[in-house]
């Protein structure tokens, strides 16, 4: 099976990581020592990672990855299969590289943090190599963490203080996919996993979720589109059961509209709806934006994006302001790398992962059409229109009711006029429900200042919002 990354891509990322760290070393002699030694040590540690993964046999792909570990200016390795396999079998204990003591001495003299930063770079490289089979197992992550801990312990012994939390491998652990049983062999029954008990274990009922959707203010077109999508999925299931052909269909979605129009709320409901109709196994929603996928250091973006995807498998990955991933053509921007990792995972997990991208209408259109891979996977668009003045008032009243407040007659009239004016004067930055929430929160703050001056306020006075609370 073709892996997520090629050996060429591994070499590119490895070289970028090493080059980035090399640039951090101010001392020329120390920089030269590091450059000469680093590749050999990293290849040695790769053998240790693969030895830790007892569930995986050494394959030609391991050899390709091993020979991809070299940085600019150093010789290209040409190890054979038996050399790598023998090296994995014979790996003993992790030993810090010789140049690490030089880093410690330099940090001690100059007050820098090179040694701790190298521990993070080592973790990145080993995670990159652990994913040779597209999975970072618990045993591999344990080995990576033990290497990191050994280096950090040496830093602690020298009294070198940390300037950031250490990078750990735990967040990158992924379950190894279990292959289906061979037709020639009977499937062994595995002991059933203990099911979670209580309400959390119950699959939400579709009728309840649709009622919750219908209860949202406005969004008539979106509600209609959601119900059509549900019908489409149901009919596809019936056709499958009847033995009829089912054309390929993507369930990934594009949510287009201004802020505060309910995109995130609908996405959460859709995750549960998809679970209720059997499209998704767990129905959770993982919400991220560019900062949740793109890292600031070379080599980290693929791992960070992969981590977000793994958390979302079984549910929905919701990417807000997704157009920011492709907002620049700079060589130092890693947004495009995040997109490529996303596209690969959307294919790999196509039966149990839904991706919803959201943002302003015009920017999302440009974003989707900027990449053929995005165009082919995102072909369903939901348009979230701005709320009108009456709907904004409904939202305001709903906020009051949910939070135990009541508008006086005059207060209601003033709130309605305020929202009508807000709607008339809206521009491209109009925040819809966010604007309503701002109005509500300011009214609550003014009411608190007013009521605090009363001597023994009644229950009604504690709840009532007057015109002076709405607008001073």
Short mmCIF file of N, CA and C in Angstrom, two decimals, residues 43 45-54 56 58 61-67 69 84 88 126 129-133 140 143:
data_model
loop_
_atom_site.label_atom_id
_atom_site.label_comp_id
_atom_site.label_asym_id
_atom_site.label_seq_id
_atom_site.Cartn_x
_atom_site.Cartn_y
_atom_site.Cartn_z
N UNK A 43 20.32 8.32 11.77
CA UNK A 43 20.06 7.01 11.16
C UNK A 43 20.11 5.91 12.22
N UNK A 45 19.34 6.26 15.40
CA UNK A 45 18.13 6.34 16.22
C UNK A 45 16.90 5.84 15.45
N UNK A 46 16.92 5.96 14.12
CA UNK A 46 15.82 5.40 13.31
C UNK A 46 15.72 3.90 13.54
N UNK A 47 16.86 3.24 13.65
CA UNK A 47 16.86 1.79 13.91
C UNK A 47 16.19 1.50 15.25
N UNK A 48 16.43 2.36 16.24
CA UNK A 48 15.82 2.17 17.54
C UNK A 48 14.30 2.35 17.50
N UNK A 49 13.82 3.35 16.75
CA UNK A 49 12.38 3.56 16.61
C UNK A 49 11.73 2.33 16.00
N UNK A 50 12.32 1.81 14.95
CA UNK A 50 11.71 0.67 14.25
C UNK A 50 11.81 -0.60 15.08
N UNK A 51 12.85 -0.73 15.89
CA UNK A 51 12.93 -1.88 16.79
C UNK A 51 11.81 -1.82 17.83
N UNK A 52 11.49 -0.61 18.28
CA UNK A 52 10.44 -0.45 19.30
C UNK A 52 9.08 -0.88 18.78
N UNK A 53 8.89 -0.79 17.46
CA UNK A 53 7.59 -1.13 16.88
C UNK A 53 7.57 -2.62 16.54
N UNK A 54 7.30 -3.44 17.55
CA UNK A 54 7.34 -4.89 17.35
C UNK A 54 6.28 -5.39 16.38
N UNK A 56 5.53 -4.23 13.53
CA UNK A 56 5.82 -3.93 12.12
C UNK A 56 7.11 -4.61 11.68
N UNK A 58 10.32 -5.16 9.05
CA UNK A 58 11.12 -4.28 8.21
C UNK A 58 10.80 -4.54 6.75
N UNK A 61 10.47 -0.22 2.25
CA UNK A 61 10.16 1.19 2.53
C UNK A 61 11.00 1.71 3.69
N UNK A 62 11.28 0.86 4.69
CA UNK A 62 12.16 1.25 5.79
C UNK A 62 13.56 1.58 5.25
N UNK A 63 14.01 0.79 4.31
CA UNK A 63 15.33 1.03 3.73
C UNK A 63 15.35 2.36 2.99
N UNK A 64 14.28 2.64 2.25
CA UNK A 64 14.20 3.91 1.53
C UNK A 64 14.25 5.09 2.50
N UNK A 65 13.52 4.98 3.61
CA UNK A 65 13.51 6.06 4.60
C UNK A 65 14.89 6.20 5.23
N UNK A 66 15.54 5.06 5.53
CA UNK A 66 16.88 5.09 6.14
C UNK A 66 17.85 5.83 5.22
N UNK A 67 17.80 5.53 3.93
CA UNK A 67 18.72 6.15 2.98
C UNK A 67 18.33 7.60 2.64
N UNK A 69 17.87 9.77 5.05
CA UNK A 69 18.33 10.57 6.19
C UNK A 69 19.74 11.08 5.91
N UNK A 84 19.92 -2.79 7.11
CA UNK A 84 18.92 -2.11 7.95
C UNK A 84 18.25 -3.10 8.89
N UNK A 88 18.40 -2.93 12.94
CA UNK A 88 17.22 -2.83 13.80
C UNK A 88 17.25 -3.92 14.87
N UNK A 126 12.37 11.74 14.68
CA UNK A 126 12.00 10.36 14.99
C UNK A 126 10.52 10.10 14.72
N UNK A 129 10.22 9.50 11.04
CA UNK A 129 10.67 8.17 10.64
C UNK A 129 9.75 7.09 11.19
N UNK A 130 9.13 7.32 12.34
CA UNK A 130 8.20 6.35 12.89
C UNK A 130 7.00 6.16 11.98
N UNK A 131 6.66 7.19 11.21
CA UNK A 131 5.50 7.12 10.32
C UNK A 131 5.81 6.43 9.00
N UNK A 132 6.85 5.61 8.98
CA UNK A 132 7.19 4.86 7.76
C UNK A 132 6.03 3.97 7.34
N UNK A 133 5.25 3.48 8.31
CA UNK A 133 4.07 2.67 8.00
C UNK A 133 2.79 3.48 8.16
N UNK A 140 6.45 3.13 19.66
CA UNK A 140 7.36 4.07 19.00
C UNK A 140 7.38 5.41 19.73
N UNK A 143 9.48 5.18 22.82
CA UNK A 143 10.91 5.25 22.55
C UNK A 143 11.33 6.70 22.30
#
